[in-house]
Tab-separated table of N, CA and C in Angstrom:
chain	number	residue	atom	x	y	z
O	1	UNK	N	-9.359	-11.997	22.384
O	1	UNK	CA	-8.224	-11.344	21.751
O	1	UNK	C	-8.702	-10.029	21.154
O	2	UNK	N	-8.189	-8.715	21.432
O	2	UNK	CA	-8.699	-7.479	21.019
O	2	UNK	C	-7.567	-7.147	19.866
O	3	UNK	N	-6.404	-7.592	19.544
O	3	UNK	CA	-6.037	-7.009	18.204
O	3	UNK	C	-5.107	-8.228	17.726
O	4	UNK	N	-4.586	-8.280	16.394
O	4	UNK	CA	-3.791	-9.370	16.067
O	4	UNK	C	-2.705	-8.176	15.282
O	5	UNK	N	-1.625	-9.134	14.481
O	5	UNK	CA	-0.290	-8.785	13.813
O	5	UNK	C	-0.807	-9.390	12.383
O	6	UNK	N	-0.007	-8.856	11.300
O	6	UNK	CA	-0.427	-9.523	10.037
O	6	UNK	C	-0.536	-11.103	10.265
O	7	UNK	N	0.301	-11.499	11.174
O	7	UNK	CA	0.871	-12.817	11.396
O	7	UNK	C	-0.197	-13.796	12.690
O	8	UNK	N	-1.068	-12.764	13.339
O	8	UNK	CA	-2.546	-13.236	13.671
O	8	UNK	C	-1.604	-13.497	14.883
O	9	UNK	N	-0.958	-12.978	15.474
O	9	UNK	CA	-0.550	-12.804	17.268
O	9	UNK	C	-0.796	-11.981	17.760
O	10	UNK	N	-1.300	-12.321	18.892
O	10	UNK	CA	-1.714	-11.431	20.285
O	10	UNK	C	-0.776	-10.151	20.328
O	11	UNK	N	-1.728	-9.099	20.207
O	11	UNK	CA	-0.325	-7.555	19.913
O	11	UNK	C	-1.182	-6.765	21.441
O	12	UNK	N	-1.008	-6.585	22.890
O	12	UNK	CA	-1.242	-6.276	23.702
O	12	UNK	C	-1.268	-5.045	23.504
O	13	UNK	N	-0.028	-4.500	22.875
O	13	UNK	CA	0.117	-2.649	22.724
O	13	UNK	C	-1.353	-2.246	22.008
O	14	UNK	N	-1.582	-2.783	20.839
O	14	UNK	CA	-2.547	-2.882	19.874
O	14	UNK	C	-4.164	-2.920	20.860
O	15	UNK	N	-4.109	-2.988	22.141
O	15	UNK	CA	-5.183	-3.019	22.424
O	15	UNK	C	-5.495	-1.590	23.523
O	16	UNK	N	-6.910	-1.068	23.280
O	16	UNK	CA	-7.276	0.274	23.574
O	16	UNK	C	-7.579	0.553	25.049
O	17	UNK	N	-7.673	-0.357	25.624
O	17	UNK	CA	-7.573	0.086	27.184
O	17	UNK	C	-6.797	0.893	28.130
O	18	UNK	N	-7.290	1.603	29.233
O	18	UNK	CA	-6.038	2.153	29.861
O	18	UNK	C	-7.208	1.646	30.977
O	19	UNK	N	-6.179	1.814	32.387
O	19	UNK	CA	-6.014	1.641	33.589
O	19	UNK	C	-6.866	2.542	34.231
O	20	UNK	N	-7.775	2.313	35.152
O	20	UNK	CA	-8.732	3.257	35.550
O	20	UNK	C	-7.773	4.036	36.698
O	21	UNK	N	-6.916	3.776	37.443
O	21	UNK	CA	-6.444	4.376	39.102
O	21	UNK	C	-5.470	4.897	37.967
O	22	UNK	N	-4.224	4.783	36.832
O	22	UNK	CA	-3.154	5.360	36.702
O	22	UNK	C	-3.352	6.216	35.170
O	23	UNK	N	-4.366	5.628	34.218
O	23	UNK	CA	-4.132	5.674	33.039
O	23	UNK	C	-3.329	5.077	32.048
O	24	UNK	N	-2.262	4.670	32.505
O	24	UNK	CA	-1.493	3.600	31.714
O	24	UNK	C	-2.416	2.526	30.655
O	25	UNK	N	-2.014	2.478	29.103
O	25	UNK	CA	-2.241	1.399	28.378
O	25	UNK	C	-1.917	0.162	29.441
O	26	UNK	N	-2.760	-0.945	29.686
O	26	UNK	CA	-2.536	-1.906	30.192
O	26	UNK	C	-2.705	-3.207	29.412
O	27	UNK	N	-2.975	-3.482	27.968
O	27	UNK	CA	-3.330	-3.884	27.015
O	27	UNK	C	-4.241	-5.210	27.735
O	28	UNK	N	-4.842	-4.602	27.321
O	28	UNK	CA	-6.262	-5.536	28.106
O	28	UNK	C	-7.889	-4.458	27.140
O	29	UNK	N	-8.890	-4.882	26.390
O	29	UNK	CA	-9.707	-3.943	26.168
O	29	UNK	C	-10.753	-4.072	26.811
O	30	UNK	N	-10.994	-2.507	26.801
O	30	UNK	CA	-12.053	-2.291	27.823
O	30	UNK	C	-13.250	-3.117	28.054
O	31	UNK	N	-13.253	-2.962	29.932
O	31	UNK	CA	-14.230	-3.725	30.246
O	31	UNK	C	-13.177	-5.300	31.075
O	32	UNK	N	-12.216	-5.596	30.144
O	32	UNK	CA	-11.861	-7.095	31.005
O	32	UNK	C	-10.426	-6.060	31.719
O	33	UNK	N	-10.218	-7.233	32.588
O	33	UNK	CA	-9.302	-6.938	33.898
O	33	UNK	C	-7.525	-6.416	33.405
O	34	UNK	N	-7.571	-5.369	33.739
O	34	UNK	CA	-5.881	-5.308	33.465
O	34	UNK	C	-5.021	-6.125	34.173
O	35	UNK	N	-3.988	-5.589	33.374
O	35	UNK	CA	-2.793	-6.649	33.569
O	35	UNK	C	-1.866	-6.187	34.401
O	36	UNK	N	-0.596	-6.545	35.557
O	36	UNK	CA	-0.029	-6.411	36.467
O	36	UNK	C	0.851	-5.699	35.661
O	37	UNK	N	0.968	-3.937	36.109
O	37	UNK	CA	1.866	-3.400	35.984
O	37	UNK	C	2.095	-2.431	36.988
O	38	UNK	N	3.391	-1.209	36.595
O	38	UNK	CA	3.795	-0.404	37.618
O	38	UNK	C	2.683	0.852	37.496
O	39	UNK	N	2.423	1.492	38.803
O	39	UNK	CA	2.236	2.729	38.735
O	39	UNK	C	2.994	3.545	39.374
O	40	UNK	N	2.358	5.293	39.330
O	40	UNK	CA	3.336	6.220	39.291
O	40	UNK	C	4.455	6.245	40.596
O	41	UNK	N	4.258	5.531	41.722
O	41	UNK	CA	4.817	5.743	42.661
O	41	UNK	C	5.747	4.368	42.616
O	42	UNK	N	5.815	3.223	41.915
O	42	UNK	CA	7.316	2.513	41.418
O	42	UNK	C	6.797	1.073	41.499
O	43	UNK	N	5.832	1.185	42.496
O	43	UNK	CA	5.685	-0.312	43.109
O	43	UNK	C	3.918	-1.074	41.921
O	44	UNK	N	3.543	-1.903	42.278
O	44	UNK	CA	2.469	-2.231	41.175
O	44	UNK	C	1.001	-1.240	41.994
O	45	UNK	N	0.228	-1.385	40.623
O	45	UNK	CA	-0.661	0.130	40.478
O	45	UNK	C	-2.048	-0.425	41.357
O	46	UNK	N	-2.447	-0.104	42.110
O	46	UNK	CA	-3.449	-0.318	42.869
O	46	UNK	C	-4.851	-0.640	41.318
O	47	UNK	N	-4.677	-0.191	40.520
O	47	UNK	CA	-6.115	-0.778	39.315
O	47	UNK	C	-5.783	-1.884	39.052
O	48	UNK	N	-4.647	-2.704	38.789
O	48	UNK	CA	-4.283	-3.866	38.743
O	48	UNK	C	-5.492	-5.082	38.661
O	49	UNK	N	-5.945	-5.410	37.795
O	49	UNK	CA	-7.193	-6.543	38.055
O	49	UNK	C	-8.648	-5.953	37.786
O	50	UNK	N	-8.291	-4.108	38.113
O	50	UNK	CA	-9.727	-3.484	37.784
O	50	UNK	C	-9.849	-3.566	35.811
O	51	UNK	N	-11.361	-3.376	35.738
O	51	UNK	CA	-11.770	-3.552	34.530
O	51	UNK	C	-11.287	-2.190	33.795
O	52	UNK	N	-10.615	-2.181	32.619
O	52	UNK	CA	-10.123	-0.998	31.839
O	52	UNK	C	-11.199	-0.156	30.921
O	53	UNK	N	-10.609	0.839	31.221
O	53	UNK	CA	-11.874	1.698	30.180
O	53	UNK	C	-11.043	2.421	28.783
């Protein structure tokens, strides 16, 4: 878990990673695998699974 809420829950935004192929926050911190999202062209982002920096 890379950040919590006063309330000690998983806050994804709260975490410092971005996406190596798009840049996108992928809330994942650097080093472990991002998380399935879109990139710039609509469809999901080819870094998908790569480790975030």
């Amino acid at each position: 878990m890379c950040a919590c809420d006063p309330a000690h829950r998983f806050d994804p935004a709260r975490c410092a990673g971005d996406c190596p192929s798009c840049g996108a926050i992928v809330g994942a911190p650097p080093g472990q695998p991002t998380t399935i999202h879109q990139g710039p062209d609509g469809g999901t982002c080819p870094g998908t699974g790569r480790p975030a920096v």
